[in-house]
mmCIF file of C-alpha atoms and ligand atoms in Angstrom:
data_model
loop_
_atom_site.group_PDB
_atom_site.id
_atom_site.type_symbol
_atom_site.label_atom_id
_atom_site.label_comp_id
_atom_site.label_asym_id
_atom_site.label_seq_id
_atom_site.Cartn_x
_atom_site.Cartn_y
_atom_site.Cartn_z
ATOM 1 C CA MET H 25 66.557 81.975 91.835
ATOM 2 C CA ASP H 26 66.919 83.859 94.652
ATOM 3 C CA TYR H 27 65.820 83.307 98.005
ATOM 4 C CA PHE H 28 62.812 84.986 97.862
ATOM 5 C CA ASP H 29 61.618 83.401 94.554
ATOM 6 C CA ARG H 30 62.889 80.025 96.290
ATOM 7 C CA ALA H 31 60.960 80.801 99.621
ATOM 8 C CA ASN H 32 57.441 81.018 96.965
ATOM 9 C CA ASN H 33 57.780 78.329 95.055
ATOM 10 C CA ALA H 34 58.826 75.738 98.298
ATOM 11 C CA PHE H 35 56.029 77.380 100.818
ATOM 12 C CA MET H 36 52.828 77.256 100.849
ATOM 13 C CA LYS H 37 51.264 81.069 100.779
ATOM 14 C CA ALA H 38 49.854 81.412 104.052
ATOM 15 C CA TYR H 39 52.536 84.240 105.041
ATOM 16 C CA GLY H 40 52.874 87.153 103.080
ATOM 17 C CA ARG H 41 56.364 87.320 103.670
ATOM 18 C CA PHE H 42 58.762 90.106 103.104
ATOM 19 C CA ASP H 43 61.693 89.759 100.552
ATOM 20 C CA VAL H 44 64.487 89.488 103.213
ATOM 21 C CA THR H 45 66.251 86.676 104.195
ATOM 22 C CA PHE H 46 68.296 86.402 107.460
ATOM 23 C CA ASP H 47 71.315 84.688 108.347
ATOM 24 C CA HIS H 48 72.239 85.679 112.132
ATOM 25 C CA GLY H 49 71.696 88.226 114.903
ATOM 26 C CA ASN H 50 73.551 89.513 117.272
ATOM 27 C CA GLY H 51 72.360 91.742 120.610
ATOM 28 C CA VAL H 52 69.952 93.910 119.392
ATOM 29 C CA TYR H 53 70.946 93.537 115.526
ATOM 30 C CA LEU H 54 69.875 91.039 112.463
ATOM 31 C CA TYR H 55 71.482 90.722 109.280
ATOM 32 C CA ASP H 56 70.571 89.079 106.292
ATOM 33 C CA THR H 57 72.480 86.996 103.418
ATOM 34 C CA ASN H 58 73.587 90.084 101.973
ATOM 35 C CA GLY H 59 75.532 91.208 105.543
ATOM 36 C CA LYS H 60 72.880 93.870 105.178
ATOM 37 C CA LYS H 61 72.017 95.053 109.042
ATOM 38 C CA TYR H 62 68.694 96.129 110.634
ATOM 39 C CA LEU H 63 67.825 97.480 114.225
ATOM 40 C CA ASP H 64 65.454 94.705 115.809
ATOM 41 C CA PHE H 65 61.996 96.602 117.035
ATOM 42 C CA TYR H 66 59.907 92.929 116.361
ATOM 43 C CA SER H 67 61.535 90.017 117.751
ATOM 44 C CA GLY H 68 60.244 87.561 116.044
ATOM 45 C CA ILE H 69 56.730 88.798 116.717
ATOM 46 C CA GLY H 70 57.611 89.724 120.452
ATOM 47 C CA VAL H 71 59.523 86.023 121.483
ATOM 48 C CA ASN H 72 63.473 87.328 121.019
ATOM 49 C CA SER H 73 63.374 88.748 124.552
ATOM 50 C CA PHE H 74 67.555 88.799 125.210
ATOM 51 C CA GLY H 75 67.835 89.282 121.168
ATOM 52 C CA TYR H 76 70.360 87.057 119.629
ATOM 53 C CA ASP H 77 72.909 84.968 121.087
ATOM 54 C CA TYR H 78 73.216 86.746 124.597
ATOM 55 C CA GLN H 79 75.969 84.608 126.090
ATOM 56 C CA LEU H 80 73.749 83.023 128.820
ATOM 57 C CA TYR H 81 71.026 81.820 126.991
ATOM 58 C CA THR H 82 73.217 80.408 124.259
ATOM 59 C CA ASP H 83 75.465 78.404 126.473
ATOM 60 C CA ALA H 84 72.679 76.798 128.804
ATOM 61 C CA MET H 85 70.863 75.353 125.651
ATOM 62 C CA CYS H 86 74.638 74.390 124.035
ATOM 63 C CA GLN H 87 75.100 72.374 127.077
ATOM 64 C CA GLN H 88 71.442 70.942 127.641
ATOM 65 C CA MET H 89 71.822 69.672 123.660
ATOM 66 C CA HIS H 90 74.840 67.624 124.548
ATOM 67 C CA ARG H 91 73.321 66.410 128.299
ATOM 68 C CA LEU H 92 69.440 65.531 126.587
ATOM 69 C CA MET H 93 67.046 67.122 124.561
ATOM 70 C CA HIS H 94 64.187 64.920 124.782
ATOM 71 C CA ILE H 95 62.332 61.995 127.019
ATOM 72 C CA SER H 96 58.213 62.159 126.302
ATOM 73 C CA ASN H 97 56.243 63.610 129.632
ATOM 74 C CA TYR H 98 55.979 59.855 131.121
ATOM 75 C CA PHE H 99 59.351 60.622 132.916
ATOM 76 C CA ASN H 100 61.110 63.936 134.593
ATOM 77 C CA SER H 101 63.720 65.759 133.740
ATOM 78 C CA VAL H 102 65.360 67.745 136.327
ATOM 79 C CA GLU H 103 65.129 70.902 133.968
ATOM 80 C CA THR H 104 61.720 70.948 133.408
ATOM 81 C CA ILE H 105 60.369 70.308 136.849
ATOM 82 C CA GLU H 106 62.542 73.293 137.706
ATOM 83 C CA ALA H 107 60.996 75.393 134.764
ATOM 84 C CA ALA H 108 57.521 74.394 135.822
ATOM 85 C CA GLU H 109 58.610 75.718 139.488
ATOM 86 C CA ALA H 110 59.966 79.351 138.409
ATOM 87 C CA VAL H 111 56.584 79.534 136.313
ATOM 88 C CA ILE H 112 54.486 78.704 139.921
ATOM 89 C CA LYS H 113 56.639 81.451 141.240
ATOM 90 C CA ALA H 114 56.672 83.830 138.508
ATOM 91 C CA THR H 115 52.032 83.162 138.150
ATOM 92 C CA GLN H 116 51.531 82.415 141.821
ATOM 93 C CA LEU H 117 49.407 79.879 140.563
ATOM 94 C CA ASP H 118 49.686 75.949 141.616
ATOM 95 C CA GLN H 119 50.426 73.965 138.484
ATOM 96 C CA VAL H 120 51.196 74.348 134.880
ATOM 97 C CA PHE H 121 51.139 71.879 131.455
ATOM 98 C CA PHE H 122 53.556 72.541 129.301
ATOM 99 C CA THR H 123 52.897 72.722 125.791
ATOM 100 C CA ASN H 124 55.338 74.083 121.979
ATOM 101 C CA SER H 125 53.143 76.852 120.917
ATOM 102 C CA GLY H 126 50.812 79.565 122.432
ATOM 103 C CA THR H 127 47.600 77.616 120.167
ATOM 104 C CA GLU H 128 48.411 74.701 122.368
ATOM 105 C CA ALA H 129 48.610 76.526 125.475
ATOM 106 C CA THR H 130 44.676 78.542 125.105
ATOM 107 C CA GLU H 131 43.802 74.819 123.411
ATOM 108 C CA GLY H 132 44.932 73.241 126.562
ATOM 109 C CA ALA H 133 43.239 75.863 128.556
ATOM 110 C CA LEU H 134 40.006 75.217 126.817
ATOM 111 C CA LYS H 135 39.803 71.640 127.287
ATOM 112 C CA LEU H 136 40.779 72.308 131.029
ATOM 113 C CA ALA H 137 38.129 75.139 131.727
ATOM 114 C CA ARG H 138 35.482 72.510 129.610
ATOM 115 C CA LYS H 139 36.554 69.391 131.582
ATOM 116 C CA TYR H 140 36.166 71.629 135.204
ATOM 117 C CA TYR H 141 32.615 72.092 133.842
ATOM 118 C CA TYR H 142 31.990 68.663 133.108
ATOM 119 C CA GLU H 143 32.977 67.099 136.253
ATOM 120 C CA LYS H 144 31.320 70.330 137.642
ATOM 121 C CA HIS H 145 28.150 69.952 135.901
ATOM 122 C CA GLY H 146 27.905 66.209 134.018
ATOM 123 C CA LYS H 147 27.403 67.595 130.899
ATOM 124 C CA ALA H 148 29.255 68.750 128.236
ATOM 125 C CA ASP H 149 27.517 71.587 126.746
ATOM 126 C CA SER H 150 29.413 74.574 128.134
ATOM 127 C CA GLU H 151 30.105 77.962 126.416
ATOM 128 C CA ILE H 152 32.857 79.906 126.759
ATOM 129 C CA ILE H 153 32.968 84.175 126.274
ATOM 130 C CA SER H 154 35.969 85.653 124.329
ATOM 131 C CA LEU H 155 36.879 89.207 122.673
ATOM 132 C CA ASN H 156 35.843 90.729 119.176
ATOM 133 C CA HIS H 157 40.010 91.551 118.163
ATOM 134 C CA SER H 158 40.911 89.109 119.967
ATOM 135 C CA PHE H 159 43.512 86.549 118.750
ATOM 136 C CA HIS H 160 44.284 82.828 120.554
ATOM 137 C CA GLY H 161 45.727 80.780 117.921
ATOM 138 C CA ARG H 162 45.468 78.977 115.069
ATOM 139 C CA SER H 163 43.654 75.533 115.670
ATOM 140 C CA THR H 164 40.353 75.077 115.458
ATOM 141 C CA GLY H 165 39.302 75.464 118.965
ATOM 142 C CA ALA H 166 41.731 78.523 119.680
ATOM 143 C CA VAL H 167 40.316 80.178 116.371
ATOM 144 C CA THR H 168 36.487 80.255 117.634
ATOM 145 C CA LEU H 169 37.867 81.537 120.562
ATOM 146 C CA THR H 170 39.676 83.929 118.449
ATOM 147 C CA GLY H 171 37.395 87.242 117.566
ATOM 148 C CA THR H 172 38.317 87.923 114.440
ATOM 149 C CA PRO H 173 35.831 87.084 111.344
ATOM 150 C CA ALA H 174 38.673 87.238 108.973
ATOM 151 C CA TYR H 175 40.648 83.993 110.756
ATOM 152 C CA GLN H 176 37.637 82.034 110.915
ATOM 153 C CA THR H 177 34.801 82.249 108.033
ATOM 154 C CA ALA H 178 37.046 79.745 105.794
ATOM 155 C CA PHE H 179 37.471 77.121 108.299
ATOM 156 C CA GLY H 180 33.865 76.232 109.807
ATOM 157 C CA PRO H 181 32.268 74.735 110.925
ATOM 158 C CA LEU H 182 33.846 75.814 114.846
ATOM 159 C CA ILE H 183 33.056 74.918 117.435
ATOM 160 C CA THR H 184 29.888 75.540 119.663
ATOM 161 C CA GLY H 185 29.301 77.498 122.440
ATOM 162 C CA VAL H 186 31.985 80.887 122.207
ATOM 163 C CA LYS H 187 30.618 83.873 122.241
ATOM 164 C CA TYR H 188 32.071 87.461 121.547
ATOM 165 C CA GLY H 189 32.090 90.985 123.990
ATOM 166 C CA ASP H 190 33.979 94.229 123.453
ATOM 167 C CA ILE H 191 36.892 95.156 125.518
ATOM 168 C CA ASN H 192 36.660 97.663 128.089
ATOM 169 C CA ASP H 193 32.509 96.856 127.883
ATOM 170 C CA LEU H 194 31.583 95.325 130.667
ATOM 171 C CA ASP H 195 27.909 94.792 130.132
ATOM 172 C CA SER H 196 28.654 93.712 126.780
ATOM 173 C CA VAL H 197 30.435 90.646 128.430
ATOM 174 C CA ALA H 198 28.108 90.541 131.231
ATOM 175 C CA LYS H 199 25.064 89.875 128.750
ATOM 176 C CA LEU H 200 26.748 87.142 126.819
ATOM 177 C CA ILE H 201 26.424 85.298 130.671
ATOM 178 C CA THR H 202 24.409 82.121 131.242
ATOM 179 C CA PRO H 203 24.461 79.023 133.769
ATOM 180 C CA ARG H 204 26.593 77.128 131.120
ATOM 181 C CA THR H 205 29.376 79.802 130.869
ATOM 182 C CA ALA H 206 32.674 77.817 131.917
ATOM 183 C CA ALA H 207 35.109 80.341 130.611
ATOM 184 C CA ILE H 208 35.599 84.026 130.150
ATOM 185 C CA ILE H 209 39.151 84.447 128.025
ATOM 186 C CA LEU H 210 41.313 87.873 127.090
ATOM 187 C CA GLU H 211 44.309 89.269 126.375
ATOM 188 C CA PRO H 212 45.207 91.934 129.530
ATOM 189 C CA VAL H 213 46.329 93.607 126.464
ATOM 190 C CA GLN H 214 45.344 92.864 122.934
ATOM 191 C CA GLY H 215 48.641 92.127 120.672
ATOM 192 C CA GLU H 216 47.360 91.446 116.912
ATOM 193 C CA GLY H 217 44.090 93.095 117.303
ATOM 194 C CA GLY H 218 45.946 96.543 117.722
ATOM 195 C CA ILE H 219 47.383 97.285 121.216
ATOM 196 C CA HIS H 220 44.098 97.886 122.703
ATOM 197 C CA VAL H 221 44.569 97.860 126.806
ATOM 198 C CA CYS H 222 42.191 96.662 129.175
ATOM 199 C CA THR H 223 41.043 99.674 131.688
ATOM 200 C CA GLN H 224 41.340 98.846 135.439
ATOM 201 C CA GLU H 225 37.928 98.860 135.390
ATOM 202 C CA PHE H 226 37.120 96.008 133.512
ATOM 203 C CA MET H 227 39.475 93.635 134.420
ATOM 204 C CA LYS H 228 38.385 93.842 137.669
ATOM 205 C CA GLY H 229 34.799 93.614 136.501
ATOM 206 C CA ILE H 230 35.417 90.538 134.318
ATOM 207 C CA ARG H 231 37.148 89.146 137.879
ATOM 208 C CA GLN H 232 33.986 90.282 140.158
ATOM 209 C CA LEU H 233 31.800 88.619 136.942
ATOM 210 C CA CYS H 234 33.626 85.129 137.452
ATOM 211 C CA ASP H 235 33.787 85.300 141.099
ATOM 212 C CA LYS H 236 30.167 85.604 141.081
ATOM 213 C CA HIS H 237 28.750 82.906 138.267
ATOM 214 C CA GLU H 238 31.381 80.626 139.119
ATOM 215 C CA ILE H 239 33.025 81.051 135.508
ATOM 216 C CA VAL H 240 36.691 80.095 135.512
ATOM 217 C CA MET H 241 39.129 83.284 134.096
ATOM 218 C CA ILE H 242 41.570 82.575 131.909
ATOM 219 C CA LEU H 243 44.062 85.304 130.755
ATOM 220 C CA ASP H 244 45.549 85.116 127.464
ATOM 221 C CA GLU H 245 49.149 86.841 128.124
ATOM 222 C CA VAL H 246 50.831 84.978 125.436
ATOM 223 C CA GLN H 247 52.106 88.203 123.823
ATOM 224 C CA CYS H 248 52.192 90.656 127.185
ATOM 225 C CA GLY H 249 53.408 88.017 129.741
ATOM 226 C CA MET H 250 57.049 86.878 130.479
ATOM 227 C CA GLY H 251 58.070 90.487 131.612
ATOM 228 C CA ARG H 252 57.157 92.203 127.921
ATOM 229 C CA THR H 253 54.931 94.873 129.686
ATOM 230 C CA GLY H 254 57.421 95.668 132.609
ATOM 231 C CA THR H 255 56.223 93.034 134.887
ATOM 232 C CA ILE H 256 56.642 89.387 135.168
ATOM 233 C CA MET H 257 52.711 88.819 134.002
ATOM 234 C CA THR H 258 50.591 91.653 133.258
ATOM 235 C CA TYR H 259 47.552 90.759 135.301
ATOM 236 C CA PHE H 260 49.670 91.985 138.353
ATOM 237 C CA GLN H 261 49.426 95.436 137.578
ATOM 238 C CA TYR H 262 45.641 94.930 137.956
ATOM 239 C CA GLY H 263 46.096 93.564 141.513
ATOM 240 C CA ILE H 264 43.623 90.751 140.426
ATOM 241 C CA MET H 265 44.465 86.896 139.750
ATOM 242 C CA PRO H 266 43.044 84.526 136.753
ATOM 243 C CA ASP H 267 42.613 81.059 137.482
ATOM 244 C CA ILE H 268 44.095 79.990 134.054
ATOM 245 C CA VAL H 269 47.129 82.245 132.286
ATOM 246 C CA CYS H 270 48.188 81.115 128.891
ATOM 247 C CA LEU H 271 51.750 81.821 128.416
ATOM 248 C CA ALA H 272 54.451 81.435 125.368
ATOM 249 C CA LYS H 273 56.322 83.871 122.792
ATOM 250 C CA GLY H 274 58.917 84.749 125.260
ATOM 251 C CA ILE H 275 58.648 81.807 127.670
ATOM 252 C CA GLY H 276 60.956 80.070 125.895
ATOM 253 C CA ALA H 277 62.505 82.855 124.313
ATOM 254 C CA GLY H 278 63.240 81.479 120.928
ATOM 255 C CA PHE H 279 62.917 77.766 121.577
ATOM 256 C CA PRO H 280 59.124 76.413 121.028
ATOM 257 C CA MET H 281 57.434 76.726 123.894
ATOM 258 C CA GLY H 282 54.207 77.322 125.876
ATOM 259 C CA ALA H 283 52.144 76.794 128.845
ATOM 260 C CA PHE H 284 49.210 76.930 130.849
ATOM 261 C CA VAL H 285 49.017 77.480 134.516
ATOM 262 C CA ALA H 286 46.211 77.061 136.500
ATOM 263 C CA ASN H 287 45.436 76.969 140.361
ATOM 264 C CA LYS H 288 44.735 73.962 141.823
ATOM 265 C CA LYS H 289 40.952 74.043 142.134
ATOM 266 C CA ILE H 290 41.004 74.348 138.618
ATOM 267 C CA GLY H 291 43.765 72.703 137.825
ATOM 268 C CA ASP H 292 42.825 69.330 139.804
ATOM 269 C CA ALA H 293 40.365 68.776 136.930
ATOM 270 C CA LEU H 294 42.653 66.945 134.224
ATOM 271 C CA LYS H 295 43.489 62.995 135.325
ATOM 272 C CA PRO H 296 45.678 61.054 133.891
ATOM 273 C CA GLY H 297 44.608 60.386 129.967
ATOM 274 C CA ASP H 298 42.857 63.729 129.781
ATOM 275 C CA HIS H 299 45.520 65.178 127.591
ATOM 276 C CA GLY H 300 49.045 65.306 126.270
ATOM 277 C CA SER H 301 51.838 66.562 124.691
ATOM 278 C CA THR H 302 54.661 64.452 122.898
ATOM 279 C CA TYR H 303 57.366 67.235 123.084
ATOM 280 C CA GLY H 304 55.377 69.763 125.491
ATOM 281 C CA GLY H 305 58.165 70.863 128.110
ATOM 282 C CA ASN H 306 60.976 68.925 126.803
ATOM 283 C CA PRO H 307 64.458 68.889 128.576
ATOM 284 C CA MET H 308 65.585 71.371 126.195
ATOM 285 C CA ALA H 309 62.073 73.565 126.209
ATOM 286 C CA GLY H 310 63.077 73.202 130.116
ATOM 287 C CA LYS H 311 66.424 74.735 129.877
ATOM 288 C CA ALA H 312 65.051 77.418 127.813
ATOM 289 C CA CYS H 313 62.286 78.488 130.213
ATOM 290 C CA LYS H 314 64.252 77.870 133.443
ATOM 291 C CA THR H 315 67.346 80.309 131.901
ATOM 292 C CA VAL H 316 64.726 82.791 130.739
ATOM 293 C CA PHE H 317 63.600 82.980 134.434
ATOM 294 C CA LYS H 318 67.394 83.397 135.519
ATOM 295 C CA ILE H 319 68.262 85.593 133.386
ATOM 296 C CA LEU H 320 65.153 87.859 133.981
ATOM 297 C CA GLU H 321 66.011 88.159 137.847
ATOM 298 C CA GLU H 322 69.612 87.749 137.931
ATOM 299 C CA THR H 323 70.320 91.126 135.473
ATOM 300 C CA GLN H 324 66.822 93.074 137.305
ATOM 301 C CA MET H 325 66.120 92.871 133.135
ATOM 302 C CA LEU H 326 62.435 94.188 133.599
ATOM 303 C CA ASP H 327 63.594 97.535 135.546
ATOM 304 C CA HIS H 328 65.471 97.603 132.417
ATOM 305 C CA VAL H 329 61.966 97.327 131.122
ATOM 306 C CA GLN H 330 60.372 99.834 132.849
ATOM 307 C CA ASP H 331 62.886 102.446 132.045
ATOM 308 C CA VAL H 332 63.679 101.661 128.613
ATOM 309 C CA SER H 333 59.948 101.687 128.492
ATOM 310 C CA GLU H 334 59.379 105.007 129.647
ATOM 311 C CA TYR H 335 61.914 106.629 127.430
ATOM 312 C CA LEU H 336 60.432 104.907 124.000
ATOM 313 C CA ILE H 337 57.258 105.866 125.162
ATOM 314 C CA THR H 338 57.937 109.626 125.441
ATOM 315 C CA LYS H 339 59.817 109.629 122.059
ATOM 316 C CA LEU H 340 56.601 108.030 120.565
ATOM 317 C CA ASP H 341 54.385 110.849 122.549
ATOM 318 C CA GLU H 342 56.167 113.489 120.361
ATOM 319 C CA LEU H 343 55.710 111.571 117.155
ATOM 320 C CA VAL H 344 52.184 111.352 117.884
ATOM 321 C CA GLU H 345 51.967 115.260 118.800
ATOM 322 C CA LYS H 346 54.387 116.044 115.175
ATOM 323 C CA TYR H 347 52.013 114.736 112.976
ATOM 324 C CA ASP H 348 48.373 115.000 113.106
ATOM 325 C CA PHE H 349 47.713 111.853 110.979
ATOM 326 C CA ILE H 350 49.267 109.566 113.825
ATOM 327 C CA LYS H 351 46.108 109.545 116.219
ATOM 328 C CA GLU H 352 47.426 107.147 118.843
ATOM 329 C CA ARG H 353 50.262 105.838 120.726
ATOM 330 C CA ARG H 354 48.866 102.379 122.943
ATOM 331 C CA GLY H 355 50.493 99.560 125.169
ATOM 332 C CA LEU H 356 52.316 99.072 128.103
ATOM 333 C CA GLY H 357 56.216 98.552 128.388
ATOM 334 C CA LEU H 358 57.930 97.087 125.422
ATOM 335 C CA MET H 359 54.703 96.059 123.855
ATOM 336 C CA LEU H 360 53.465 99.192 122.233
ATOM 337 C CA GLY H 361 51.021 100.726 118.956
ATOM 338 C CA LEU H 362 51.023 103.514 117.145
ATOM 339 C CA GLU H 363 47.827 103.953 115.356
ATOM 340 C CA PHE H 364 47.721 106.177 112.032
ATOM 341 C CA ASP H 365 44.733 107.284 110.487
ATOM 342 C CA HIS H 366 45.420 105.547 107.017
ATOM 343 C CA PRO H 367 47.201 101.820 106.388
ATOM 344 C CA VAL H 368 50.366 101.137 107.456
ATOM 345 C CA LYS H 369 51.939 98.705 105.628
ATOM 346 C CA PRO H 370 53.990 101.042 103.341
ATOM 347 C CA TYR H 371 56.092 102.319 106.252
ATOM 348 C CA ILE H 372 56.881 98.610 107.624
ATOM 349 C CA GLN H 373 58.676 98.089 104.028
ATOM 350 C CA LYS H 374 60.349 101.594 103.975
ATOM 351 C CA ALA H 375 61.389 100.839 107.291
ATOM 352 C CA LEU H 376 62.990 97.689 106.641
ATOM 353 C CA ASP H 377 64.629 99.164 103.501
ATOM 354 C CA LYS H 378 66.357 101.206 105.658
ATOM 355 C CA GLY H 379 67.125 98.608 108.055
ATOM 356 C CA LEU H 380 64.452 98.527 110.573
ATOM 357 C CA VAL H 381 61.994 96.190 111.314
ATOM 358 C CA LEU H 382 58.811 96.789 112.353
ATOM 359 C CA ILE H 383 55.761 94.965 112.465
ATOM 360 C CA THR H 384 51.820 96.159 112.092
ATOM 361 C CA ALA H 385 48.379 94.552 114.356
ATOM 362 C CA GLY H 386 45.904 95.175 112.500
ATOM 363 C CA THR H 387 45.871 97.242 108.732
ATOM 364 C CA ASN H 388 46.128 100.834 110.670
ATOM 365 C CA VAL H 389 48.909 100.094 113.706
ATOM 366 C CA ILE H 390 52.429 99.905 113.844
ATOM 367 C CA ARG H 391 53.614 98.150 116.633
ATOM 368 C CA MET H 392 56.565 97.515 118.234
ATOM 369 C CA LEU H 393 57.735 94.341 120.078
ATOM 370 C CA PRO H 394 61.923 95.345 120.726
ATOM 371 C CA PRO H 395 64.056 92.778 122.811
ATOM 372 C CA PHE H 396 64.224 93.886 126.641
ATOM 373 C CA ILE H 397 67.816 94.902 126.293
ATOM 374 C CA ILE H 398 67.279 97.581 123.950
ATOM 375 C CA GLU H 399 68.814 100.758 125.413
ATOM 376 C CA GLU H 400 68.570 104.688 125.031
ATOM 377 C CA LYS H 401 70.564 104.705 122.168
ATOM 378 C CA ASP H 402 68.725 101.981 119.961
ATOM 379 C CA VAL H 403 65.605 103.926 120.336
ATOM 380 C CA ASP H 404 67.031 107.468 119.502
ATOM 381 C CA GLU H 405 68.262 105.211 116.202
ATOM 382 C CA MET H 406 65.235 103.627 115.772
ATOM 383 C CA ILE H 407 63.050 106.757 116.555
ATOM 384 C CA SER H 408 65.336 108.982 113.898
ATOM 385 C CA ILE H 409 65.136 105.939 110.732
ATOM 386 C CA PHE H 410 61.438 105.745 111.415
ATOM 387 C CA THR H 411 61.464 109.534 110.997
ATOM 388 C CA GLU H 412 63.057 109.466 108.120
ATOM 389 C CA VAL H 413 60.341 106.610 106.853
ATOM 390 C CA ILE H 414 57.618 108.757 107.826
ATOM 391 C CA ASP H 415 58.841 112.224 106.097
ATOM 392 C CA GLU H 416 59.585 110.100 103.123
ATOM 393 C CA ILE H 417 56.142 109.091 102.237
ATOM 394 C CA ASN H 418 53.903 111.699 103.475
ATOM 395 C CA SER H 419 56.557 114.213 101.167
HETATM 396 C C1 LIG L 519 50.796 84.602 119.286
HETATM 397 C C2 LIG L 519 49.187 84.196 119.956
HETATM 398 C C3 LIG L 519 48.963 83.333 120.484
HETATM 399 C C4 LIG L 519 49.696 82.158 119.252
HETATM 400 O O1 LIG L 519 50.715 81.720 119.975
HETATM 401 P P1 LIG L 519 51.389 80.729 118.127
HETATM 402 O O2 LIG L 519 52.659 80.299 119.208
HETATM 403 O O3 LIG L 519 51.617 81.540 117.381
HETATM 404 O O4 LIG L 519 50.697 79.700 118.719
HETATM 405 C C5 LIG L 519 48.227 82.957 121.052
HETATM 406 N N1 LIG L 519 47.559 84.489 121.533
HETATM 407 C C6 LIG L 519 48.124 85.537 121.687
HETATM 408 C C7 LIG L 519 47.883 86.907 122.557
HETATM 409 C C8 LIG L 519 49.081 85.620 120.879
HETATM 410 O O5 LIG L 519 49.494 86.576 120.358
#
């Protein structure tokens, strides 16, 4: 039996996996068990910001593994304290709770917003507003926040009191507000939902609604945060501050980690015993997170992200010009999507055959989340393979 069959036998069928088994990676390239080389424009869903075996990161993690891996959150470790301080500096918020994943970050943010409401009103009857086509994770709470019925229907009953507005339609959100609304949660750039970017007007409008009605504003930057859109947090491009931000994916750059981060007023609502996690932010995760910030700063990598993004955007826009079935290019920084007028799955498969890793975001959108370290020559290589893929499928 080959690896593909063994995987199909051993795992639950929750994923539609491709018939590729990776062995190792180096820089922007992955290598499968047959030694075939792949250019990675996927980064394990926007996680591996520094590609593979980035020396500063690998060395830091190996060192930490020898020192201390895990102690629980009833004790402190220097690594995790320094990671939290780096997160606070980067987000300009006040308090951090470390988790192991994005789902746990949004779930925690939801619980924090509900607790804040409970302290204020003395009742546990809060409502939450989310957006259609959003994605916030897979636990029962997070999947309820995820405004995409396909992820929800079979798993009811969901949590109660969640309503859905539409991205870039402020009225659709405003009309859902009641005196019981505790929080509004949204992604500045919807990732899984198809790379839809919030307009300036919409984002600022949400902030104003939250201020006016004393609602907690939660931004889910699990995918778009940590430098992916060219600034450390995407909300800095909107000139607003959330009350809570959710982070994961790039925060550990390969080591499983997440966080929800709040201003003091909201964060203070959590009291000892209210929430917890055995692993969340253990010394290994702390080291990963701290090292991510260190690398971003020391190498001024976000300047590079902005520069190479400009080049990639120019090249993608040329594809939109060239092929009338490519409707639009959307996104910010190195979180970009191309919307086709037909399903894109065959393109992903053919790209893989030719040694290029891409993903979808919904049925008709090709999503690109390359590692931050890509250079213009890597963009050129991607465009050359991808153009071949497009031409072969449409010949
Ligand atoms: C990936 C993602 C999540 C869930 O993160 P996991 O680590 O898979 O639990 C939540 N929100 C957004 C915006 C995401 O992209």
